[in-house]
Coordinates of C-alpha atoms in Angstrom, one line a residue:
M1 CA -23.1 -49.6 -0.8
A2 CA -19.6 -50.4 -0.1
R3 CA -17.0 -48.1 -2.7
G4 CA -18.4 -45.6 -5.2
K5 CA -16.3 -43.9 -7.5
Q6 CA -15.1 -41.4 -5.5
S7 CA -13.2 -43.9 -3.3
Y8 CA -12.1 -45.6 -6.8
F9 CA -10.0 -42.9 -8.1
A10 CA -9.4 -40.5 -5.7
P11 CA -6.2 -42.8 -5.1
V12 CA -5.0 -42.5 -8.6
Q13 CA -5.2 -38.6 -8.3
D14 CA -3.3 -38.7 -4.9
L15 CA -0.6 -40.9 -6.4
R16 CA -0.4 -38.3 -9.4
M17 CA -0.5 -35.3 -7.1
L18 CA 2.7 -37.0 -5.2
K19 CA 4.2 -37.4 -8.1
E20 CA 3.8 -33.6 -9.2
H21 CA 5.4 -32.2 -6.0
M22 CA 8.2 -34.9 -6.2
A23 CA 9.4 -33.1 -9.3
S24 CA 8.3 -29.8 -8.3
N25 CA 10.9 -30.3 -5.7
G26 CA 13.2 -31.4 -7.9
E27 CA 13.1 -35.0 -6.3
G28 CA 12.3 -37.1 -9.2
E29 CA 9.5 -39.6 -9.6
P30 CA 9.7 -42.8 -8.2
G31 CA 11.9 -45.0 -10.3
S32 CA 14.7 -42.3 -11.2
P33 CA 17.7 -42.9 -10.0
A34 CA 18.0 -40.3 -7.2
R35 CA 14.5 -41.9 -5.6
T36 CA 14.2 -45.3 -6.1
Y37 CA 13.0 -48.3 -3.9
E38 CA 15.7 -49.4 -3.2
E39 CA 16.9 -45.9 -1.9
A40 CA 13.7 -45.8 -0.1
V41 CA 14.3 -48.9 1.6
N42 CA 17.8 -48.5 2.7
C43 CA 16.0 -44.9 4.3
L44 CA 13.2 -46.9 6.2
S45 CA 16.9 -49.5 7.2
S46 CA 18.6 -46.6 8.7
L47 CA 15.6 -45.8 11.3
I48 CA 16.0 -50.1 12.7
T49 CA 17.7 -49.2 16.4
R50 CA 20.2 -51.7 17.7
R51 CA 18.6 -50.9 21.4
T52 CA 17.6 -54.5 22.1
R53 CA 13.4 -55.0 22.9
A54 CA 14.9 -55.9 26.3
D55 CA 15.8 -53.0 27.0
G56 CA 13.5 -51.3 29.7
A57 CA 13.2 -47.6 28.3
N58 CA 11.5 -49.3 25.5
K59 CA 8.0 -49.6 27.5
G60 CA 6.1 -46.2 26.9
D61 CA 9.4 -45.1 25.5
H62 CA 7.9 -40.9 24.1
F63 CA 5.0 -42.1 23.2
N64 CA 3.3 -39.1 22.8
L65 CA 6.1 -38.0 19.7
M66 CA 3.0 -39.9 17.5
F67 CA 1.2 -37.5 18.1
E68 CA 3.4 -34.9 16.9
Y69 CA 4.1 -36.8 13.9
L70 CA 0.4 -37.0 12.7
K71 CA 0.6 -33.1 13.1
I72 CA 3.8 -32.3 10.7
L73 CA 1.8 -34.9 8.2
E74 CA -1.3 -33.3 8.3
L75 CA -3.0 -36.1 9.3
E76 CA -4.8 -36.0 12.4
D77 CA -8.4 -34.6 10.5
S78 CA -7.8 -38.0 8.1
M79 CA -7.6 -40.1 10.8
S80 CA -10.2 -39.3 12.6
R81 CA -12.6 -40.3 9.4
L82 CA -10.7 -43.9 8.7
K83 CA -12.9 -46.8 9.5
V84 CA -10.6 -49.0 11.5
I85 CA -10.7 -52.6 13.3
H86 CA -8.1 -52.3 15.7
V87 CA -7.1 -55.6 16.3
A88 CA -4.6 -56.9 19.3
G89 CA -2.8 -60.1 21.2
T90 CA -0.5 -62.7 21.7
K91 CA -1.4 -64.9 19.1
G92 CA -3.2 -65.2 16.0
K93 CA -3.7 -61.2 15.0
G94 CA -2.5 -61.5 12.0
S95 CA -4.6 -63.9 10.9
T96 CA -7.5 -62.8 12.4
C97 CA -6.4 -59.6 10.7
A98 CA -6.5 -61.4 7.2
F99 CA -10.0 -62.7 7.7
T100 CA -11.3 -59.5 9.0
E101 CA -10.0 -58.0 5.6
S102 CA -10.9 -60.8 3.3
I103 CA -14.3 -60.9 4.2
L104 CA -15.1 -57.5 4.3
R105 CA -13.4 -57.8 0.5
N106 CA -15.8 -59.7 -0.3
C107 CA -18.4 -58.0 1.7
G108 CA -17.4 -55.3 -2.0
F109 CA -15.1 -53.0 0.0
H110 CA -12.1 -51.0 -0.7
T111 CA -9.8 -52.2 2.6
G112 CA -6.9 -51.6 4.0
L113 CA -4.6 -53.8 5.7
F114 CA -1.5 -53.5 7.7
T115 CA 0.3 -56.1 9.4
S116 CA 3.6 -57.2 11.3
P117 CA 6.0 -58.4 10.5
H118 CA 6.3 -59.1 6.8
L119 CA 8.6 -62.4 5.6
I120 CA 10.3 -61.7 2.6
D121 CA 9.1 -57.4 0.9
V122 CA 8.2 -54.3 3.8
R123 CA 5.5 -54.1 1.0
E124 CA 3.8 -57.2 2.3
R125 CA 2.7 -55.2 5.4
F126 CA 0.6 -53.1 3.6
R127 CA -1.6 -54.7 1.6
L128 CA -5.0 -53.1 -0.6
D129 CA -7.8 -54.8 -1.6
G130 CA -6.3 -58.2 -0.2
M131 CA -2.6 -57.6 -2.6
D132 CA 0.5 -55.9 -1.2
I133 CA 1.3 -52.5 -2.1
S134 CA 3.2 -51.4 -6.0
E135 CA 6.4 -50.8 -5.1
E136 CA 5.6 -47.2 -7.3
K137 CA 3.2 -46.4 -4.7
F138 CA 4.8 -47.6 -1.9
T139 CA 8.0 -45.5 -3.2
A140 CA 5.3 -42.5 -3.9
Y141 CA 3.7 -42.4 0.1
F142 CA 7.6 -43.2 1.2
W143 CA 9.4 -40.2 -0.2
W144 CA 6.7 -38.6 0.9
C145 CA 6.2 -38.9 4.2
W146 CA 10.1 -38.9 4.5
D147 CA 10.8 -35.3 3.0
I148 CA 7.6 -33.7 5.4
L149 CA 9.5 -35.7 8.6
Q150 CA 13.4 -34.8 7.5
E151 CA 11.9 -31.3 7.3
K152 CA 10.2 -30.6 10.4
I153 CA 12.6 -32.6 12.4
N154 CA 14.1 -31.3 15.7
D155 CA 16.3 -32.1 18.8
D156 CA 12.9 -32.3 21.1
V157 CA 11.2 -34.6 18.1
P158 CA 13.7 -36.7 16.0
M159 CA 12.6 -38.8 13.2
P160 CA 10.6 -41.6 14.4
T161 CA 11.8 -44.7 14.9
Y162 CA 11.2 -47.9 12.4
F163 CA 7.7 -49.0 13.4
R164 CA 6.2 -46.1 14.0
F165 CA 7.5 -44.3 10.5
L166 CA 5.9 -48.1 9.1
A167 CA 2.5 -47.2 11.0
L168 CA 2.6 -43.5 10.1
L169 CA 2.8 -44.2 6.7
A170 CA 0.1 -46.9 6.5
F171 CA -1.7 -43.9 8.0
K172 CA -1.0 -42.1 5.0
I173 CA -1.7 -44.6 2.4
F174 CA -4.9 -46.2 3.9
V175 CA -6.2 -41.9 3.9
A176 CA -4.5 -41.5 0.6
E177 CA -5.8 -44.2 -1.4
N178 CA -9.2 -43.5 0.6
V179 CA -10.0 -47.4 2.1
D180 CA -14.0 -47.9 3.2
V181 CA -11.9 -50.1 5.9
A182 CA -8.6 -50.4 7.5
I183 CA -7.1 -53.4 9.8
V184 CA -4.7 -52.5 11.6
E185 CA -2.8 -54.8 13.8
V186 CA -1.2 -54.0 16.7
G187 CA 2.4 -54.3 16.4
L188 CA 3.5 -55.0 20.0
G189 CA 1.8 -54.7 23.1
G190 CA -1.3 -52.2 23.1
K191 CA -1.3 -48.6 25.2
F192 CA 1.9 -47.9 23.6
D193 CA 2.2 -49.2 21.1
A194 CA 2.3 -46.9 17.4
T195 CA -1.1 -47.6 16.3
N196 CA -2.8 -46.8 19.1
V197 CA -2.7 -43.4 18.2
I198 CA -6.1 -44.5 16.1
R199 CA -9.0 -42.6 18.4
T200 CA -11.7 -43.0 17.0
P201 CA -12.1 -47.2 15.5
I202 CA -14.9 -48.4 14.7
V203 CA -14.3 -51.9 17.0
C204 CA -11.5 -53.1 18.7
G205 CA -10.3 -56.9 19.3
I206 CA -8.2 -58.7 21.5
C207 CA -6.9 -61.8 20.2
S208 CA -5.9 -65.0 22.3
L209 CA -3.8 -63.6 25.3
G210 CA -0.2 -65.7 26.2
Y211 CA 3.1 -64.7 28.1
D212 CA 5.5 -63.0 25.2
H213 CA 7.0 -60.3 25.1
M214 CA 7.8 -60.4 29.0
E215 CA 10.8 -57.9 29.3
I216 CA 7.9 -54.9 28.4
L217 CA 4.5 -56.4 28.5
G218 CA 5.0 -57.9 32.2
N219 CA 5.1 -60.5 33.5
T220 CA 1.8 -61.4 34.9
L221 CA -0.9 -62.3 32.3
G222 CA -3.0 -60.2 33.9
E223 CA 0.1 -57.2 33.6
I224 CA 0.0 -58.5 29.2
A225 CA -3.8 -58.3 29.0
G226 CA -3.5 -54.2 30.7
E227 CA -1.4 -53.6 28.3
K228 CA -3.1 -55.0 25.3
A229 CA -6.3 -53.5 26.7
G230 CA -4.7 -50.0 26.0
I231 CA -6.4 -49.9 22.6
F232 CA -10.0 -50.0 24.3
K233 CA -11.3 -47.2 23.6
Q234 CA -14.7 -45.1 25.2
G235 CA -17.7 -46.0 22.8
V236 CA -16.0 -48.4 21.0
P237 CA -17.4 -51.9 21.0
A238 CA -14.8 -54.5 22.0
Y239 CA -14.4 -58.3 21.1
T240 CA -12.6 -60.9 22.3
V241 CA -12.0 -64.8 22.8
S242 CA -11.9 -66.9 25.3
Q243 CA -8.7 -66.1 28.0
P244 CA -7.5 -67.6 30.7
E245 CA -9.5 -66.7 33.7
E246 CA -6.9 -63.8 34.6
A247 CA -6.5 -62.0 31.1
M248 CA -10.4 -62.0 31.1
S249 CA -10.6 -60.9 34.0
T250 CA -8.2 -57.4 33.6
L251 CA -9.8 -57.1 29.7
K252 CA -13.5 -57.0 31.8
A253 CA -12.3 -54.3 34.4
K254 CA -10.4 -52.8 31.7
A255 CA -14.1 -52.3 29.6
S256 CA -16.0 -52.0 32.5
Q257 CA -14.1 -48.7 33.5
L258 CA -14.7 -47.7 29.6
G259 CA -18.2 -48.2 30.4
I260 CA -17.7 -50.4 27.1
S261 CA -19.6 -53.6 26.2
L262 CA -16.5 -56.9 25.7
Q263 CA -18.2 -59.9 24.2
V264 CA -16.5 -63.2 24.0
A265 CA -16.7 -64.3 20.4
S266 CA -17.4 -67.6 19.9
P267 CA -15.5 -70.1 17.8
L268 CA -16.5 -70.5 14.4
D269 CA -18.3 -73.8 13.6
R270 CA -17.3 -75.7 10.9
G271 CA -20.9 -76.6 9.7
L272 CA -21.3 -72.9 9.1
L273 CA -19.0 -73.5 6.3
D274 CA -20.6 -75.2 3.4
G275 CA -18.2 -77.7 3.8
Q276 CA -15.8 -75.8 2.7
Q277 CA -12.5 -75.1 4.6
L278 CA -10.9 -71.9 6.0
G279 CA -8.3 -70.2 4.2
L280 CA -5.5 -71.0 6.7
D281 CA -5.4 -74.0 7.7
G282 CA -5.0 -75.3 11.8
E283 CA -7.9 -76.1 13.8
H284 CA -6.8 -73.1 16.2
Q285 CA -7.7 -70.9 13.4
Y286 CA -11.8 -71.5 14.3
I287 CA -11.2 -69.5 17.4
N288 CA -9.7 -66.7 15.2
A289 CA -12.0 -67.3 12.6
G290 CA -14.6 -66.3 15.1
L291 CA -13.2 -62.8 16.5
A292 CA -13.2 -61.7 13.0
I293 CA -16.3 -62.9 12.1
S294 CA -17.9 -60.8 15.1
M295 CA -15.6 -57.9 14.5
S296 CA -17.0 -57.4 10.5
R297 CA -20.5 -58.4 11.1
S298 CA -19.7 -55.3 14.6
W299 CA -18.3 -53.1 11.4
L300 CA -20.5 -53.6 9.0
E301 CA -23.4 -52.0 11.6
R302 CA -22.2 -49.5 12.7
T303 CA -21.2 -48.3 9.4
G304 CA -24.4 -48.3 8.1
H305 CA -23.9 -51.1 5.5
S306 CA -25.2 -54.9 6.8
E307 CA -28.7 -54.0 5.3
G308 CA -28.0 -56.9 2.2
I309 CA -26.0 -58.6 3.4
F310 CA -27.5 -60.2 6.5
I311 CA -30.5 -62.0 6.5
Q312 CA -32.8 -62.4 9.3
N313 CA -31.8 -66.3 9.9
T314 CA -28.9 -65.6 11.9
E315 CA -27.8 -68.7 12.5
S316 CA -26.7 -69.4 8.9
L317 CA -23.1 -67.1 7.8
P318 CA -23.6 -65.0 4.4
E319 CA -21.6 -66.1 1.4
Q320 CA -19.6 -63.2 1.4
F321 CA -18.6 -64.3 4.6
I322 CA -18.1 -68.0 3.5
R323 CA -16.1 -66.7 0.7
G324 CA -14.0 -63.8 2.6
L325 CA -13.0 -67.4 5.6
T326 CA -11.9 -69.9 3.0
L327 CA -10.6 -67.4 0.5
S328 CA -8.2 -65.9 3.2
R329 CA -4.6 -66.4 2.7
L330 CA -1.5 -65.8 5.2
Q331 CA 1.8 -66.1 4.6
G332 CA 4.3 -68.5 6.8
R333 CA 1.3 -69.1 9.2
A334 CA 0.5 -72.9 8.7
Q335 CA 1.6 -72.8 5.7
I336 CA 2.5 -75.9 3.5
V337 CA 5.2 -75.4 0.7
P338 CA 7.1 -78.0 -1.5
D339 CA 10.6 -77.4 -2.6
P340 CA 11.0 -76.0 -5.8
Y341 CA 13.8 -77.6 -6.4
F342 CA 12.4 -81.4 -6.9
S343 CA 9.7 -79.7 -9.5
T344 CA 12.0 -79.3 -11.2
Q345 CA 14.1 -81.9 -11.4
S346 CA 13.5 -85.2 -14.1
S347 CA 10.8 -87.5 -12.8
T348 CA 13.5 -90.0 -12.8
L349 CA 14.1 -89.7 -9.8
G350 CA 11.3 -91.2 -8.4
P351 CA 9.4 -90.8 -5.1
G352 CA 9.9 -88.4 -2.0
G353 CA 11.3 -84.9 -2.2
L354 CA 10.8 -82.2 0.2
V355 CA 8.2 -80.5 2.0
F356 CA 8.4 -77.6 4.2
Y357 CA 5.8 -76.5 7.0
L358 CA 6.4 -73.2 8.2
D359 CA 4.8 -71.8 10.8
G360 CA 6.2 -68.6 12.8
A361 CA 5.6 -69.6 15.8
H362 CA 7.2 -68.1 19.3
S363 CA 5.5 -68.4 22.3
P364 CA 4.7 -71.5 24.7
E365 CA 1.6 -71.6 23.6
S366 CA 1.8 -70.7 20.0
M367 CA 4.0 -73.6 19.9
V368 CA 1.4 -76.4 21.2
V369 CA -1.0 -75.0 18.4
C370 CA 2.0 -75.2 15.2
A371 CA 2.6 -79.0 16.7
R372 CA -1.0 -79.7 17.0
W373 CA -1.0 -78.3 12.7
F374 CA 1.9 -80.4 11.9
S375 CA 0.8 -83.8 13.7
N376 CA -2.4 -83.6 11.9
A377 CA -0.4 -82.1 8.2
T378 CA 2.0 -84.7 8.3
K379 CA -0.5 -87.7 9.1
E380 CA -2.7 -86.6 6.3
T381 CA -0.3 -87.4 3.7
A382 CA 1.9 -89.8 5.7
R383 CA 1.3 -93.9 4.9
Y384 CA 3.5 -93.5 8.3
I385 CA 5.8 -91.7 10.5
Y386 CA 9.1 -92.3 10.5
H387 CA 10.0 -95.3 13.7
P388 CA 13.1 -97.5 14.2
E389 CA 11.6 -100.5 13.4
Q390 CA 11.0 -98.9 10.3
P391 CA 13.3 -100.8 7.7
E392 CA 15.9 -98.1 6.5
H393 CA 15.1 -98.9 2.3
S394 CA 11.0 -99.7 2.6
S395 CA 9.4 -100.0 -1.2
S396 CA 6.9 -97.9 -0.1
A397 CA 8.1 -93.9 0.5
R398 CA 8.6 -92.6 3.4
L399 CA 7.5 -89.4 5.4
V400 CA 10.3 -89.1 7.6
P401 CA 9.4 -84.9 9.9
I402 CA 12.9 -83.2 10.6
L403 CA 12.8 -79.7 12.8
I404 CA 14.2 -76.0 11.4
F405 CA 14.3 -73.7 14.6
N406 CA 15.7 -70.6 15.9
C407 CA 14.5 -68.1 18.3
M408 CA 15.5 -64.9 19.1
S409 CA 17.7 -64.7 22.4
V410 CA 15.6 -63.1 24.4
R411 CA 13.0 -66.1 24.1
D412 CA 14.0 -69.1 26.4
P413 CA 14.2 -72.1 23.9
Q414 CA 12.9 -74.4 27.3
L415 CA 9.7 -72.8 27.0
L416 CA 9.1 -73.4 23.1
L417 CA 10.9 -76.6 22.5
A418 CA 9.2 -78.6 25.2
P419 CA 6.0 -78.0 24.2
L420 CA 6.7 -78.3 20.9
M421 CA 8.3 -81.9 21.5
S422 CA 5.6 -83.3 24.1
T423 CA 2.5 -82.4 21.8
C424 CA 4.3 -83.7 18.8
S425 CA 5.4 -87.3 20.8
Y426 CA 2.0 -87.2 22.0
N427 CA 0.1 -87.4 18.7
G428 CA 2.6 -90.1 17.4
V429 CA 5.3 -87.5 15.4
Y430 CA 8.9 -87.9 16.2
F431 CA 11.6 -86.1 15.0
H432 CA 14.4 -87.4 12.9
K433 CA 16.2 -84.5 13.5
A434 CA 16.8 -81.0 14.4
L435 CA 18.6 -78.2 12.9
F436 CA 19.4 -75.1 14.2
V437 CA 20.6 -72.1 12.8
P438 CA 21.1 -68.1 12.5
N439 CA 18.8 -66.5 10.6
Q440 CA 19.9 -65.7 7.2
S441 CA 18.7 -61.9 7.2
T442 CA 20.2 -59.3 9.8
F443 CA 18.4 -57.4 11.4
N444 CA 19.9 -53.5 10.6
Q445 CA 18.4 -53.6 7.0
V446 CA 14.2 -54.3 5.1
G447 CA 13.4 -55.7 1.7
S448 CA 13.8 -58.4 -0.6
F449 CA 17.2 -57.5 -1.2
T450 CA 18.2 -58.2 2.7
S451 CA 21.9 -59.1 2.8
T452 CA 23.5 -62.0 4.5
Q453 CA 26.2 -63.4 6.1
S454 CA 28.7 -63.5 3.6
N455 CA 31.8 -66.0 5.0
P456 CA 29.7 -68.4 7.1
Q457 CA 32.7 -69.6 9.4
Q458 CA 32.4 -66.4 11.2
V459 CA 29.2 -66.7 12.4
D460 CA 28.6 -66.9 15.6
L461 CA 27.0 -69.9 16.7
S462 CA 26.7 -70.0 20.6
W463 CA 23.3 -69.1 20.7
Q464 CA 22.9 -72.0 18.2
M465 CA 24.6 -74.6 20.6
T466 CA 22.9 -73.1 23.9
I467 CA 19.5 -74.4 22.2
Q468 CA 20.9 -77.5 20.8
R469 CA 22.0 -78.5 24.5
V470 CA 18.1 -77.5 25.8
W471 CA 16.6 -79.9 23.1
K472 CA 18.9 -82.4 24.6
N473 CA 17.9 -81.7 28.0
T474 CA 14.7 -81.6 26.9
I475 CA 15.3 -85.2 24.9
N476 CA 16.9 -86.5 28.4
G477 CA 13.8 -84.9 30.5
N478 CA 10.8 -86.7 28.4
K479 CA 12.1 -90.3 27.9
G480 CA 9.1 -91.7 29.1
L481 CA 7.5 -90.1 25.7
I482 CA 9.8 -89.6 23.2
D483 CA 11.3 -93.1 21.6
D484 CA 15.7 -93.6 22.8
K485 CA 16.0 -95.5 19.2
V486 CA 14.1 -92.7 17.7
T487 CA 16.4 -89.4 19.3
G488 CA 19.5 -91.4 17.6
V489 CA 21.3 -90.4 14.4
N490 CA 20.8 -93.8 12.4
E491 CA 23.8 -94.7 10.0
A492 CA 22.0 -93.1 6.7
C493 CA 21.8 -89.8 8.2
K494 CA 25.9 -89.7 8.9
Q495 CA 26.9 -90.5 5.6
G496 CA 24.3 -87.6 4.7
E497 CA 26.2 -84.9 6.9
Q498 CA 28.3 -82.4 5.9
R499 CA 31.6 -81.7 7.2
N500 CA 30.5 -78.1 8.4
T501 CA 28.0 -79.2 10.7
R502 CA 28.0 -80.0 14.7
N503 CA 26.5 -83.1 15.3
F504 CA 24.8 -84.1 19.0
E505 CA 22.4 -87.1 19.3
N506 CA 20.0 -86.8 16.5
S507 CA 20.8 -82.8 15.6
A508 CA 23.0 -80.4 14.0
I509 CA 24.0 -76.3 14.1
F510 CA 25.0 -75.5 10.6
P511 CA 26.6 -71.7 9.9
S512 CA 24.1 -71.0 7.7
L513 CA 20.1 -71.4 7.0
A514 CA 21.2 -71.8 3.5
S515 CA 23.8 -74.8 4.1
A516 CA 20.9 -76.2 6.2
I517 CA 19.0 -76.6 2.9
Q518 CA 21.6 -77.7 0.8
W519 CA 22.0 -80.4 3.1
L520 CA 18.5 -81.3 3.2
R521 CA 18.5 -81.6 -0.7
E522 CA 21.4 -83.8 -1.2
Y523 CA 19.9 -85.5 2.1
A524 CA 16.7 -86.1 0.4
Q525 CA 17.5 -86.8 -3.5
Q526 CA 20.1 -89.5 -1.9
K527 CA 17.8 -91.1 -0.1
R528 CA 14.8 -91.7 -2.3
P529 CA 11.9 -92.9 -1.8
I530 CA 12.3 -91.3 0.9
G531 CA 10.8 -87.6 1.9
L532 CA 11.4 -85.2 4.2
Q533 CA 8.8 -82.9 6.0
V534 CA 10.4 -79.5 7.4
L535 CA 8.3 -78.1 10.2
V536 CA 10.0 -74.6 10.1
T537 CA 9.2 -72.6 13.2
G538 CA 10.2 -70.5 16.2
S539 CA 10.8 -67.5 14.5
L540 CA 8.8 -65.3 11.4
H541 CA 12.0 -64.3 10.6
L542 CA 13.4 -67.7 10.3
V543 CA 9.8 -68.7 8.4
G544 CA 10.7 -65.9 6.0
D545 CA 14.2 -66.3 5.1
V546 CA 13.0 -69.7 4.5
L547 CA 10.4 -68.6 1.7
R548 CA 13.0 -65.7 0.6
L549 CA 16.2 -68.7 -0.3
I550 CA 13.7 -71.8 -1.9
K551 CA 11.9 -69.2 -3.8
K552 CA 14.8 -68.0 -5.7

């Protein structure tokens, strides 16, 4: 059926051979002082370019070099044998891939999953059977790829850039581990993405499309859809979800040119889950789940594995599909994390506390989805949302929404904050305070030990000041939606602020994420029984930084 003994034991043998190869070349085994995981990550960091994404030269930048790298690594033939599901899109790629992997794993298959970005540790990008690749395996495969490329590069074929190396590493891992299915998420766009060296996928999918990465992909939905449809291959079925008309027209035209079918997957009917809940929270996840179901079904049929899984009654979902959908997990997407700091405190502190609502939304459309999720999630636990008519020291616990926000400078914060605020206010949720922070991690290093700014006083906060001004202007432009009393800073909030913040109506700028979290903890502790519901959004990097800090 799914995986056999060869699939189970070949990877172990391959890892042993990797170690022997390294030892024979005097390189030592993974874990030795000269070849540690930390050193591998430092080498990987050296591939990060300082060129901004908005640089026009990024588009299709020597894409054909990827095929040269595959030749150097002798991965061409073995790559063609990988049974790949290739997924592009603007919103929901990671969630759709996570659902798909979980479904097929619960059908009994040996799965590989490549996604981006990582939140805490680079190994999150490479998952085998639902688990991050081990440090030992990552280290062994890393040095195998690194050493061969270092030996063969020249002026015409330089070392691959950061994401291209990661994609090559993923292909090596999946080939060596002999996975039954590789679910591969596009990094950016599609046509010129590093993952698009996949020539014979089993099935392709396009998630919801919207306006993002416009500096690279184009200024219209049609142009963006054209880039995403670059992953379509002749003879390979493609699936998508309901799209805006302009985007759908382009996708259909691209499919027609290749003579392939483009089918629209319907959102999952929640009644098919037998009363259970999706493993990933949010109404939008039913759209992603529907696409994952269609791609998984197509993969099973095209690889000859559908027998014994599907029954004649096509109106119901197989048990394996339900299990995969309900057990799926993905960090940083509609994730709720109570602050461990309060769980370790004495119970004498009373109710209240601090809960983080983490969602890496970073496009206008995804901000609307994030706001809906946050509104619904907080309403489920709140007796009532903060409102100025409620007494400051109510006898029962109050739950107060607070925003932590940052976004990359290539994005327009107005296009992100406006839909977030209007959607929240439409659902009766008003932020008591907004905190604007720089990202904690640096952008020229990777790994769980990523360095941070050592002197907060030297941090450039000009971008955060720009975002704060946008926040004020957005509030002033939505007088009819946002109660002016709610946007004011009450006396209790003023007393709780630290002197290293910059106040601006109901917002503050902090020189570091750590100082913002410290302020939140102190404020929550001082104001019990108030409970703080903190939405962290605008950047997956920011979400990862929060997870890294609160889990320390």
